[in-house]
PDB file of C-alpha atoms in Angstrom:
ATOM      1  CA  ARG A 137     -19.426  93.505  77.393  1.00 77.00           C
ATOM      2  CA  GLU A 138     -17.596  93.308  74.187  1.00 82.00           C
ATOM      3  CA  GLY A 139     -20.237  93.004  71.468  1.00 90.00           C
ATOM      4  CA  LEU A 140     -23.879  92.945  70.093  1.00 94.00           C
ATOM      5  CA  TYR A 141     -25.467  89.947  68.434  1.00 92.00           C
ATOM      6  CA  PHE A 142     -28.475  90.652  66.052  1.00 90.00           C
ATOM      7  CA  SER A 143     -30.296  87.280  65.453  1.00 88.00           C
ATOM      8  CA  ASN A 144     -33.178  88.786  63.424  1.00 88.00           C
ATOM      9  CA  PHE A 145     -31.060  89.378  60.365  1.00 79.00           C
ATOM     10  CA  TYR A 146     -32.383  88.976  56.803  1.00 79.00           C
ATOM     11  CA  THR A 147     -30.177  89.274  53.549  1.00 78.00           C
ATOM     12  CA  GLN A 148     -31.538  91.721  51.086  1.00 84.00           C
ATOM     13  CA  GLN A 149     -29.860  90.525  47.880  1.00 83.00           C
ATOM     14  CA  SER A 150     -31.381  90.048  44.574  1.00 84.00           C
ATOM     15  CA  ILE A 151     -30.072  88.233  41.639  1.00 83.00           C
ATOM     16  CA  GLY A 152     -26.406  89.501  42.280  1.00 81.00           C
ATOM     17  CA  THR A 153     -26.193  87.729  45.520  1.00 84.00           C
ATOM     18  CA  SER A 154     -22.785  88.587  47.222  1.00 84.00           C
ATOM     19  CA  ALA A 155     -22.487  91.856  44.947  1.00 87.00           C
ATOM     20  CA  ASP A 156     -25.923  92.810  46.028  1.00 90.00           C
ATOM     21  CA  SER A 157     -25.171  92.390  49.785  1.00 89.00           C
ATOM     22  CA  GLU A 158     -22.103  94.372  49.311  1.00 89.00           C
ATOM     23  CA  PHE A 159     -23.877  97.140  47.841  1.00 91.00           C
ATOM     24  CA  VAL A 160     -26.804  97.074  50.510  1.00 91.00           C
ATOM     25  CA  PHE A 161     -24.210  96.918  53.559  1.00 90.00           C
ATOM     26  CA  ASN A 162     -22.436 100.033  52.113  1.00 91.00           C
ATOM     27  CA  THR A 163     -24.970 102.179  50.612  1.00 93.00           C
ATOM     28  CA  SER A 164     -28.087 101.275  52.748  1.00 92.00           C
ATOM     29  CA  LEU A 165     -29.949 101.312  49.443  1.00 93.00           C
ATOM     30  CA  LEU A 166     -31.749  98.131  48.069  1.00 92.00           C
ATOM     31  CA  PRO A 167     -30.351  96.759  44.867  1.00 90.00           C
ATOM     32  CA  VAL A 168     -31.983  96.639  41.558  1.00 88.00           C
ATOM     33  CA  ASN A 169     -34.561  93.703  40.966  1.00 86.00           C
ATOM     34  CA  ASN A 170     -33.912  93.374  36.994  1.00 85.00           C
ATOM     35  CA  GLY A 171     -30.281  92.730  36.984  1.00 84.00           C
ATOM     36  CA  THR A 172     -27.192  93.174  39.168  1.00 88.00           C
ATOM     37  CA  VAL A 173     -26.394  96.663  40.339  1.00 87.00           C
ATOM     38  CA  PHE A 174     -22.555  96.144  40.162  1.00 87.00           C
ATOM     39  CA  LEU A 175     -23.073  95.320  36.310  1.00 85.00           C
ATOM     40  CA  THR A 176     -25.867  97.801  35.473  1.00 86.00           C
ATOM     41  CA  ASN A 177     -25.376 100.894  37.814  1.00 83.00           C
ATOM     42  CA  PHE A 178     -21.810 100.718  38.551  1.00 84.00           C
ATOM     43  CA  ASP A 179     -21.488 104.478  36.705  1.00 85.00           C
ATOM     44  CA  HIS A 180     -23.577 106.132  39.227  1.00 88.00           C
ATOM     45  CA  LYS A 181     -22.679 108.197  42.270  1.00 89.00           C
ATOM     46  CA  TYR A 182     -23.374 106.983  45.509  1.00 92.00           C
ATOM     47  CA  VAL A 183     -23.160 108.124  49.196  1.00 95.00           C
ATOM     48  CA  THR A 184     -21.490 105.318  51.123  1.00 95.00           C
ATOM     49  CA  THR A 185     -19.956 104.573  54.513  1.00 94.00           C
ATOM     50  CA  GLN A 186     -16.410 104.547  52.943  1.00 94.00           C
ATOM     51  CA  SER A 187     -17.082 107.816  51.097  1.00 94.00           C
ATOM     52  CA  LEU A 188     -18.118 109.409  54.414  1.00 96.00           C
ATOM     53  CA  LEU A 189     -15.089 108.043  56.187  1.00 96.00           C
ATOM     54  CA  GLN A 190     -12.734 109.367  53.538  1.00 95.00           C
ATOM     55  CA  GLU A 191     -13.842 112.948  54.167  1.00 95.00           C
ATOM     56  CA  GLU A 192     -12.886 112.276  57.814  1.00 97.00           C
ATOM     57  CA  GLY A 193      -9.407 110.966  56.891  1.00 97.00           C
ATOM     58  CA  TYR A 194      -9.783 107.341  56.756  1.00 97.00           C
ATOM     59  CA  VAL A 195      -8.059 104.904  54.499  1.00 97.00           C
ATOM     60  CA  THR A 196     -10.670 102.551  52.898  1.00 96.00           C
ATOM     61  CA  MET A 197      -9.386  99.261  52.016  1.00 96.00           C
ATOM     62  CA  TYR A 198     -11.138  96.277  50.324  1.00 94.00           C
ATOM     63  CA  PHE A 199      -9.813  92.570  50.468  1.00 95.00           C
ATOM     64  CA  HIS A 200     -11.207  89.838  48.467  1.00 90.00           C
ATOM     65  CA  GLY A 201      -9.358  86.480  47.539  1.00 83.00           C
ATOM     66  CA  ASN A 202     -10.731  86.179  44.011  1.00 81.00           C
ATOM     67  CA  ASN A 203     -10.447  87.884  40.416  1.00 77.00           C
ATOM     68  CA  GLY A 204     -10.954  91.679  40.668  1.00 71.00           C
ATOM     69  CA  SER A 205     -13.195  91.427  37.498  1.00 74.00           C
ATOM     70  CA  PHE A 206     -15.709  89.118  39.049  1.00 73.00           C
ATOM     71  CA  TRP A 207     -19.106  90.871  39.732  1.00 69.00           C
ATOM     72  CA  ASN A 208     -17.206  93.972  38.056  1.00 75.00           C
ATOM     73  CA  ARG A 209     -15.690  94.785  41.638  1.00 82.00           C
ATOM     74  CA  SER A 210     -12.582  96.389  40.467  1.00 79.00           C
ATOM     75  CA  SER A 211     -14.735  99.335  38.953  1.00 84.00           C
ATOM     76  CA  MET A 212     -17.613  99.319  41.569  1.00 84.00           C
ATOM     77  CA  TYR A 213     -15.277  99.535  44.604  1.00 85.00           C
ATOM     78  CA  LYS A 214     -13.879 102.797  43.205  1.00 88.00           C
ATOM     79  CA  VAL A 215     -17.323 104.119  42.768  1.00 87.00           C
ATOM     80  CA  MET A 216     -18.178 103.120  46.287  1.00 89.00           C
ATOM     81  CA  GLY A 217     -15.313 105.014  47.787  1.00 89.00           C
ATOM     82  CA  TYR A 218     -12.518 102.496  48.429  1.00 92.00           C
ATOM     83  CA  ASP A 219      -8.757 103.624  47.907  1.00 94.00           C
ATOM     84  CA  VAL A 220      -7.179 100.219  47.747  1.00 93.00           C
ATOM     85  CA  PHE A 221      -8.600  96.832  46.535  1.00 91.00           C
ATOM     86  CA  TYR A 222      -6.458  93.895  47.634  1.00 93.00           C
ATOM     87  CA  GLU A 223      -7.834  90.943  45.111  1.00 87.00           C
ATOM     88  CA  GLY A 224      -6.616  87.405  44.736  1.00 83.00           C
ATOM     89  CA  LYS A 225      -3.154  88.319  43.135  1.00 88.00           C
ATOM     90  CA  SER A 226      -2.255  90.382  46.242  1.00 91.00           C
ATOM     91  CA  PHE A 227      -2.073  87.410  48.080  1.00 91.00           C
ATOM     92  CA  GLU A 228       0.576  84.360  48.061  1.00 91.00           C
ATOM     93  CA  PHE A 229      -0.964  80.708  48.029  1.00 87.00           C
ATOM     94  CA  ASP A 230      -0.237  77.498  46.377  1.00 85.00           C
ATOM     95  CA  GLU A 231      -2.721  74.718  45.110  1.00 80.00           C
ATOM     96  CA  GLU A 232      -3.147  73.319  48.675  1.00 80.00           C
ATOM     97  CA  GLN A 233      -4.232  76.621  49.906  1.00 83.00           C
ATOM     98  CA  ILE A 234      -7.008  77.105  47.560  1.00 84.00           C
ATOM     99  CA  LEU A 235     -10.521  76.290  49.324  1.00 82.00           C
ATOM    100  CA  GLY A 236     -13.552  76.547  46.980  1.00 80.00           C
ATOM    101  CA  MET A 237     -13.406  79.844  45.053  1.00 82.00           C
ATOM    102  CA  GLY A 238      -9.978  81.012  46.033  1.00 84.00           C
ATOM    103  CA  ILE A 239      -7.402  81.374  48.957  1.00 90.00           C
ATOM    104  CA  SER A 240      -8.522  79.612  52.149  1.00 91.00           C
ATOM    105  CA  ASP A 241      -9.844  81.825  54.881  1.00 93.00           C
ATOM    106  CA  LYS A 242      -6.930  81.045  57.239  1.00 93.00           C
ATOM    107  CA  GLU A 243      -4.363  82.430  54.787  1.00 93.00           C
ATOM    108  CA  PHE A 244      -6.717  85.089  53.644  1.00 95.00           C
ATOM    109  CA  PHE A 245      -6.844  86.333  57.163  1.00 96.00           C
ATOM    110  CA  LEU A 246      -3.272  86.077  58.350  1.00 95.00           C
ATOM    111  CA  GLN A 247      -1.863  87.716  55.064  1.00 96.00           C
ATOM    112  CA  SER A 248      -4.593  90.518  55.322  1.00 97.00           C
ATOM    113  CA  ILE A 249      -3.391  91.358  58.752  1.00 97.00           C
ATOM    114  CA  GLU A 250       0.074  92.243  57.507  1.00 96.00           C
ATOM    115  CA  TYR A 251      -1.521  94.608  54.962  1.00 97.00           C
ATOM    116  CA  LEU A 252      -3.373  96.208  57.797  1.00 97.00           C
ATOM    117  CA  LYS A 253      -0.227  96.689  59.818  1.00 96.00           C
ATOM    118  CA  GLU A 254       1.190  98.518  56.820  1.00 95.00           C
ATOM    119  CA  SER A 255      -1.687 101.015  56.401  1.00 95.00           C
ATOM    120  CA  ASP A 256      -1.931 104.546  57.844  1.00 95.00           C
ATOM    121  CA  GLU A 257      -4.616 104.982  60.597  1.00 94.00           C
ATOM    122  CA  PRO A 258      -7.573 105.364  60.945  1.00 96.00           C
ATOM    123  CA  TYR A 259      -8.767 102.774  58.527  1.00 97.00           C
ATOM    124  CA  TRP A 260     -11.765 101.103  57.220  1.00 97.00           C
ATOM    125  CA  ALA A 261     -11.302  97.575  55.946  1.00 97.00           C
ATOM    126  CA  THR A 262     -13.886  95.126  54.309  1.00 95.00           C
ATOM    127  CA  LEU A 263     -12.760  91.609  53.902  1.00 95.00           C
ATOM    128  CA  VAL A 264     -14.864  88.974  52.137  1.00 93.00           C
ATOM    129  CA  THR A 265     -14.153  85.464  52.869  1.00 93.00           C
ATOM    130  CA  LEU A 266     -14.494  82.672  50.254  1.00 89.00           C
ATOM    131  CA  THR A 267     -14.159  79.156  52.032  1.00 90.00           C
ATOM    132  CA  ASN A 268     -17.754  79.130  53.283  1.00 90.00           C
ATOM    133  CA  HIS A 269     -19.435  79.514  49.984  1.00 88.00           C
ATOM    134  CA  THR A 270     -21.585  77.012  48.101  1.00 88.00           C
ATOM    135  CA  PRO A 271     -20.983  74.342  46.801  1.00 89.00           C
ATOM    136  CA  TRP A 272     -18.156  73.753  49.608  1.00 90.00           C
ATOM    137  CA  PRO A 273     -16.416  71.083  47.244  1.00 87.00           C
ATOM    138  CA  ASP A 274     -13.325  70.686  49.289  1.00 85.00           C
ATOM    139  CA  GLU A 275     -14.562  68.860  52.351  1.00 81.00           C
ATOM    140  CA  ASP A 276     -11.259  66.937  52.812  1.00 82.00           C
ATOM    141  CA  LYS A 277      -9.390  70.317  53.335  1.00 84.00           C
ATOM    142  CA  TYR A 278     -11.841  71.848  55.903  1.00 85.00           C
ATOM    143  CA  LEU A 279      -9.111  70.787  58.729  1.00 80.00           C
ATOM    144  CA  THR A 280      -8.909  72.719  62.044  1.00 75.00           C
ATOM    145  CA  TYR A 281      -5.231  71.971  62.585  1.00 67.00           C
ATOM    146  CA  ASP A 282      -2.501  73.953  64.172  1.00 62.00           C
ATOM    147  CA  GLY A 283       0.224  71.307  64.793  1.00 54.00           C
ATOM    148  CA  LEU A 284      -2.504  69.334  66.805  1.00 58.00           C
ATOM    149  CA  LYS A 285      -5.974  68.423  65.819  1.00 59.00           C
ATOM    150  CA  ILE A 286      -8.287  70.655  67.650  1.00 62.00           C
ATOM    151  CA  GLU A 287     -11.653  69.139  67.123  1.00 68.00           C
ATOM    152  CA  PRO A 288     -12.982  65.628  66.186  1.00 71.00           C
ATOM    153  CA  GLU A 289     -14.296  65.058  62.618  1.00 77.00           C
ATOM    154  CA  ILE A 290     -18.164  65.972  62.069  1.00 82.00           C
ATOM    155  CA  ASP A 291     -19.934  62.426  61.846  1.00 85.00           C
ATOM    156  CA  CYS A 292     -22.505  63.106  59.061  1.00 87.00           C
ATOM    157  CA  ASP A 293     -23.469  59.569  59.374  1.00 86.00           C
ATOM    158  CA  ILE A 294     -24.943  60.132  62.780  1.00 84.00           C
ATOM    159  CA  LEU A 295     -26.796  63.078  61.429  1.00 81.00           C
ATOM    160  CA  GLN A 296     -28.124  60.894  58.367  1.00 86.00           C
ATOM    161  CA  LEU A 297     -26.508  63.754  56.109  1.00 90.00           C
ATOM    162  CA  GLU A 298     -23.338  61.760  54.812  1.00 89.00           C
ATOM    163  CA  ASP A 299     -22.498  62.902  51.167  1.00 89.00           C
ATOM    164  CA  THR A 300     -24.985  65.924  51.264  1.00 93.00           C
ATOM    165  CA  ALA A 301     -24.642  69.582  50.813  1.00 94.00           C
ATOM    166  CA  THR A 302     -25.576  70.193  54.288  1.00 94.00           C
ATOM    167  CA  CYS A 303     -22.728  67.757  55.498  1.00 92.00           C
ATOM    168  CA  ARG A 304     -20.245  69.767  53.708  1.00 92.00           C
ATOM    169  CA  TYR A 305     -21.626  73.267  54.681  1.00 93.00           C
ATOM    170  CA  LEU A 306     -21.240  72.052  58.370  1.00 92.00           C
ATOM    171  CA  LYS A 307     -17.535  71.240  57.859  1.00 90.00           C
ATOM    172  CA  SER A 308     -17.248  74.355  55.848  1.00 91.00           C
ATOM    173  CA  SER A 309     -18.612  76.544  58.551  1.00 91.00           C
ATOM    174  CA  ARG A 310     -16.688  75.096  61.156  1.00 90.00           C
ATOM    175  CA  TYR A 311     -13.369  75.773  59.423  1.00 91.00           C
ATOM    176  CA  ALA A 312     -14.506  79.337  58.641  1.00 92.00           C
ATOM    177  CA  ASP A 313     -15.395  79.819  62.386  1.00 92.00           C
ATOM    178  CA  TYR A 314     -12.003  78.320  63.165  1.00 91.00           C
ATOM    179  CA  ALA A 315     -10.263  80.606  60.842  1.00 93.00           C
ATOM    180  CA  PHE A 316     -12.055  83.755  61.891  1.00 95.00           C
ATOM    181  CA  GLY A 317     -11.039  82.604  65.554  1.00 94.00           C
ATOM    182  CA  LEU A 318      -7.283  82.705  64.461  1.00 94.00           C
ATOM    183  CA  PHE A 319      -7.894  86.269  62.915  1.00 96.00           C
ATOM    184  CA  TRP A 320      -9.117  87.540  66.256  1.00 95.00           C
ATOM    185  CA  GLU A 321      -6.328  86.018  68.075  1.00 95.00           C
ATOM    186  CA  LYS A 322      -3.885  87.378  65.885  1.00 96.00           C
ATOM    187  CA  LEU A 323      -5.396  90.783  65.798  1.00 97.00           C
ATOM    188  CA  GLU A 324      -5.351  90.857  69.805  1.00 96.00           C
ATOM    189  CA  GLU A 325      -1.572  89.650  69.747  1.00 96.00           C
ATOM    190  CA  GLU A 326      -0.872  92.617  67.568  1.00 96.00           C
ATOM    191  CA  GLY A 327      -2.778  95.213  69.578  1.00 95.00           C
ATOM    192  CA  MET A 328      -4.885  95.739  66.975  1.00 96.00           C
ATOM    193  CA  LEU A 329      -8.196  95.577  68.714  1.00 94.00           C
ATOM    194  CA  GLU A 330      -7.843  98.750  70.647  1.00 89.00           C
ATOM    195  CA  ASN A 331     -10.233 101.388  69.419  1.00 90.00           C
ATOM    196  CA  THR A 332     -11.567  98.991  66.922  1.00 94.00           C
ATOM    197  CA  ALA A 333     -15.091  97.931  65.796  1.00 94.00           C
ATOM    198  CA  ILE A 334     -15.386  94.588  63.882  1.00 95.00           C
ATOM    199  CA  VAL A 335     -18.754  93.673  62.275  1.00 94.00           C
ATOM    200  CA  VAL A 336     -19.509  90.273  60.773  1.00 93.00           C
ATOM    201  CA  TYR A 337     -22.191  89.351  58.386  1.00 89.00           C
ATOM    202  CA  GLY A 338     -23.352  86.442  56.067  1.00 87.00           C
ATOM    203  CA  ASP A 339     -24.159  88.054  52.591  1.00 85.00           C
ATOM    204  CA  HIS A 340     -26.828  85.581  51.419  1.00 85.00           C
ATOM    205  CA  PRO A 341     -28.312  82.190  52.263  1.00 84.00           C
ATOM    206  CA  ALA A 342     -26.558  78.948  51.845  1.00 87.00           C
ATOM    207  CA  LYS A 343     -29.704  77.536  49.861  1.00 87.00           C
ATOM    208  CA  LEU A 344     -29.514  74.233  51.703  1.00 93.00           C
ATOM    209  CA  PRO A 345     -31.957  71.539  50.530  1.00 94.00           C
ATOM    210  CA  ILE A 346     -35.239  71.568  52.792  1.00 94.00           C
ATOM    211  CA  LYS A 347     -35.346  67.816  53.089  1.00 94.00           C
ATOM    212  CA  GLU A 348     -31.766  67.929  54.596  1.00 94.00           C
ATOM    213  CA  MET A 349     -32.698  70.555  56.810  1.00 91.00           C
ATOM    214  CA  GLU A 350     -35.700  68.720  57.867  1.00 93.00           C
ATOM    215  CA  LEU A 351     -33.406  65.611  58.791  1.00 89.00           C
ATOM    216  CA  PHE A 352     -30.874  68.048  60.604  1.00 89.00           C
ATOM    217  CA  TYR A 353     -33.423  69.564  62.922  1.00 89.00           C
ATOM    218  CA  ASP A 354     -35.633  66.458  63.111  1.00 89.00           C
ATOM    219  CA  ARG A 355     -38.791  68.232  62.144  1.00 91.00           C
ATOM    220  CA  GLU A 356     -40.817  69.512  59.116  1.00 91.00           C
TER     221      GLU A 356
END
Protein backbone atom coordinates (compact mmCIF):
# COMPACT_ATOMS: atom_id res chain seq x y z
CA ARG A 1 0.00 0.00 0.00
CA GLU A 2 2.94 2.33 0.47
CA GLY A 3 5.52 1.32 -2.11
CA LEU A 4 6.66 -0.57 -5.20
CA TYR A 5 9.61 -2.94 -5.43
CA PHE A 6 11.39 -3.70 -8.70
CA SER A 7 13.49 -6.85 -8.44
CA ASN A 8 14.48 -7.08 -12.11
CA PHE A 9 16.96 -4.22 -11.84
CA TYR A 10 20.30 -3.93 -13.64
CA THR A 11 22.80 -1.14 -13.22
CA GLN A 12 23.87 0.56 -16.45
CA GLN A 13 27.26 1.92 -15.48
CA SER A 14 30.42 1.91 -17.55
CA ILE A 15 33.94 2.79 -16.32
CA GLY A 16 32.56 5.62 -14.17
CA THR A 17 30.56 3.27 -11.89
CA SER A 18 28.80 5.55 -9.34
CA ALA A 19 29.09 8.68 -11.50
CA ASP A 20 27.73 6.81 -14.53
CA SER A 21 24.78 5.55 -12.55
CA GLU A 22 23.98 9.06 -11.36
CA PHE A 23 24.08 10.19 -14.99
CA VAL A 24 21.74 7.40 -16.13
CA PHE A 25 19.33 7.94 -13.24
CA ASN A 26 19.07 11.68 -13.84
CA THR A 27 19.07 11.85 -17.66
CA SER A 28 17.73 8.47 -18.87
CA LEU A 29 20.75 8.38 -21.20
CA LEU A 30 23.46 5.71 -21.27
CA PRO A 31 27.01 6.75 -20.30
CA VAL A 32 29.97 6.77 -22.66
CA ASN A 33 31.92 3.51 -22.95
CA ASN A 34 35.33 5.06 -23.65
CA GLY A 35 35.75 7.15 -20.51
CA THR A 36 33.61 8.70 -17.82
CA VAL A 37 30.83 11.06 -18.84
CA PHE A 38 31.34 13.20 -15.70
CA LEU A 39 34.90 13.91 -16.87
CA THR A 40 34.61 13.92 -20.66
CA ASN A 41 31.14 15.34 -21.30
CA PHE A 42 30.51 17.69 -18.38
CA ASP A 43 30.37 20.75 -20.67
CA HIS A 44 27.28 19.52 -22.57
CA LYS A 45 23.66 20.50 -21.99
CA TYR A 46 21.28 17.80 -20.74
CA VAL A 47 17.59 17.52 -20.05
CA THR A 48 17.38 16.05 -16.55
CA THR A 49 14.72 15.30 -13.98
CA GLN A 50 16.05 18.18 -11.88
CA SER A 51 16.11 20.75 -14.70
CA LEU A 52 12.48 19.92 -15.54
CA LEU A 53 11.48 20.22 -11.88
CA GLN A 54 13.34 23.53 -11.58
CA GLU A 55 11.02 24.88 -14.27
CA GLU A 56 8.11 23.88 -12.01
CA GLY A 57 9.52 25.79 -9.04
CA TYR A 58 11.32 22.97 -7.23
CA VAL A 59 14.50 23.51 -5.22
CA THR A 60 16.99 20.82 -6.31
CA MET A 61 19.63 19.60 -3.85
CA TYR A 62 22.39 17.02 -3.88
CA PHE A 63 23.95 15.46 -0.76
CA HIS A 64 27.22 13.50 -0.80
CA GLY A 65 29.57 12.97 2.14
CA ASN A 66 32.75 12.95 0.07
CA ASN A 67 34.89 15.66 -1.56
CA GLY A 68 32.96 17.58 -4.24
CA SER A 69 35.83 17.31 -6.72
CA PHE A 70 35.61 13.48 -6.74
CA TRP A 71 34.34 12.38 -10.17
CA ASN A 72 34.09 16.11 -11.02
CA ARG A 73 30.74 16.25 -9.22
CA SER A 74 30.95 19.96 -8.35
CA SER A 75 30.92 20.86 -12.05
CA MET A 76 28.61 18.14 -13.30
CA TYR A 77 25.86 18.72 -10.75
CA LYS A 78 25.44 22.30 -11.94
CA VAL A 79 25.15 21.04 -15.51
CA MET A 80 22.57 18.46 -14.39
CA GLY A 81 20.38 21.10 -12.80
CA TYR A 82 21.10 21.05 -9.08
CA ASP A 83 20.74 24.34 -7.20
CA VAL A 84 22.69 23.27 -4.12
CA PHE A 85 25.41 20.67 -3.50
CA TYR A 86 26.06 19.61 0.10
CA GLU A 87 29.43 17.85 -0.04
CA GLY A 88 31.64 16.43 2.72
CA LYS A 89 32.56 19.80 4.24
CA SER A 90 28.85 20.58 4.76
CA PHE A 91 28.69 17.90 7.46
CA GLU A 92 30.17 17.70 10.95
CA PHE A 93 31.85 14.45 11.94
CA ASP A 94 34.91 13.19 13.77
CA GLU A 95 37.30 10.31 13.09
CA GLU A 96 35.00 7.80 14.78
CA GLN A 97 32.11 8.81 12.51
CA ILE A 98 34.04 8.06 9.32
CA LEU A 99 33.09 4.75 7.72
CA GLY A 100 34.90 3.87 4.52
CA MET A 101 34.87 6.77 2.07
CA GLY A 102 33.46 9.43 4.40
CA ILE A 103 30.78 10.28 6.95
CA SER A 104 28.81 7.32 8.32
CA ASP A 105 25.39 6.75 6.82
CA LYS A 106 23.71 7.36 10.18
CA GLU A 107 25.26 10.81 10.65
CA PHE A 108 24.82 11.62 6.98
CA PHE A 109 21.08 10.91 7.05
CA LEU A 110 20.39 12.71 10.32
CA GLN A 111 22.33 15.85 9.33
CA SER A 112 20.78 15.86 5.85
CA ILE A 113 17.33 15.99 7.41
CA GLU A 114 18.27 19.25 9.12
CA TYR A 115 19.15 20.76 5.73
CA LEU A 116 15.91 19.47 4.24
CA LYS A 117 13.89 21.07 7.06
CA GLU A 118 15.48 24.45 6.26
CA SER A 119 14.71 24.19 2.54
CA ASP A 120 11.84 25.78 0.69
CA GLU A 121 9.24 23.42 -0.73
CA PRO A 122 8.68 21.70 -3.04
CA TYR A 123 12.13 20.14 -3.39
CA TRP A 124 13.95 17.29 -5.06
CA ALA A 125 16.85 15.93 -2.98
CA THR A 126 19.33 13.26 -3.97
CA LEU A 127 21.36 11.60 -1.19
CA VAL A 128 24.30 9.33 -2.01
CA THR A 129 25.45 7.16 0.90
CA LEU A 130 29.03 5.97 1.37
CA THR A 131 29.19 3.33 4.10
CA ASN A 132 28.13 0.36 1.99
CA HIS A 133 30.86 0.87 -0.62
CA THR A 134 33.67 -1.54 -1.39
CA PRO A 135 36.06 -2.54 0.19
CA TRP A 136 34.09 -2.21 3.48
CA PRO A 137 37.20 -1.77 5.65
CA ASP A 138 35.57 -0.69 8.93
CA GLU A 139 33.68 -3.81 9.96
CA ASP A 140 34.30 -3.10 13.66
CA LYS A 141 32.28 0.11 13.26
CA TYR A 142 29.27 -1.45 11.55
CA LEU A 143 27.29 -1.38 14.77
CA THR A 144 23.52 -1.18 14.94
CA TYR A 145 23.41 0.48 18.34
CA ASP A 146 21.16 3.12 19.77
CA GLY A 147 21.77 2.78 23.48
CA LEU A 148 20.87 -0.91 23.24
CA LYS A 149 22.25 -3.47 20.87
CA ILE A 150 19.53 -4.11 18.32
CA GLU A 151 20.78 -7.20 16.53
CA PRO A 152 23.33 -9.96 17.21
CA GLU A 153 26.62 -10.02 15.38
CA ILE A 154 26.67 -11.68 11.95
CA ASP A 155 28.58 -14.93 12.51
CA CYS A 156 30.66 -15.38 9.38
CA ASP A 157 32.27 -18.54 10.79
CA ILE A 158 28.95 -20.35 10.45
CA LEU A 159 28.68 -19.07 6.89
CA GLN A 160 32.30 -20.20 6.19
CA LEU A 161 33.05 -16.62 5.21
CA GLU A 162 35.27 -15.36 8.02
CA ASP A 163 37.79 -12.71 6.87
CA THR A 164 36.22 -12.41 3.42
CA ALA A 165 34.93 -9.49 1.36
CA THR A 166 31.46 -11.04 1.40
CA CYS A 167 31.44 -11.12 5.21
CA ARG A 168 32.41 -7.44 5.37
CA TYR A 169 29.76 -6.67 2.76
CA LEU A 170 27.02 -8.39 4.78
CA LYS A 171 27.94 -6.44 7.91
CA SER A 172 28.10 -3.19 5.97
CA SER A 173 24.78 -3.84 4.24
CA ARG A 174 23.02 -4.46 7.52
CA TYR A 175 24.45 -1.24 8.92
CA ALA A 176 23.29 0.67 5.82
CA ASP A 177 19.81 -0.81 6.24
CA TYR A 178 19.79 0.18 9.91
CA ALA A 179 20.86 3.74 9.10
CA PHE A 180 18.21 4.05 6.40
CA GLY A 181 15.63 2.81 8.91
CA LEU A 182 16.61 5.63 11.28
CA PHE A 183 16.34 8.10 8.40
CA TRP A 184 12.82 6.90 7.56
CA GLU A 185 11.69 7.02 11.20
CA LYS A 186 13.04 10.56 11.61
CA LEU A 187 11.30 11.75 8.44
CA GLU A 188 8.08 10.28 9.79
CA GLU A 189 8.56 11.97 13.17
CA GLU A 190 9.09 15.31 11.47
CA GLY A 191 6.01 14.89 9.27
CA MET A 192 8.18 14.95 6.16
CA LEU A 193 6.74 11.87 4.46
CA GLU A 194 3.42 13.51 3.61
CA ASN A 195 3.11 14.11 -0.13
CA THR A 196 6.61 12.69 -0.57
CA ALA A 197 8.02 9.98 -2.82
CA ILE A 198 11.30 8.25 -1.94
CA VAL A 199 13.25 6.27 -4.54
CA VAL A 200 16.06 3.93 -3.44
CA TYR A 201 18.53 2.32 -5.82
CA GLY A 202 21.98 0.73 -5.80
CA ASP A 203 24.36 2.40 -8.19
CA HIS A 204 26.66 -0.46 -9.16
CA PRO A 205 27.41 -4.11 -8.26
CA ALA A 206 29.45 -5.03 -5.20
CA LYS A 207 31.75 -7.22 -7.36
CA LEU A 208 31.95 -9.94 -4.70
CA PRO A 209 34.15 -12.97 -5.49
CA ILE A 210 32.17 -15.73 -7.22
CA LYS A 211 33.64 -18.46 -4.99
CA GLU A 212 32.44 -16.63 -1.88
CA MET A 213 28.99 -16.24 -3.40
CA GLU A 214 28.90 -19.98 -4.06
CA LEU A 215 29.68 -20.62 -0.40
CA PHE A 216 27.02 -18.19 0.74
CA TYR A 217 24.28 -19.62 -1.49
CA ASP A 218 25.57 -23.20 -1.23
CA ARG A 219 25.41 -23.74 -4.98
CA GLU A 220 27.50 -23.17 -8.08
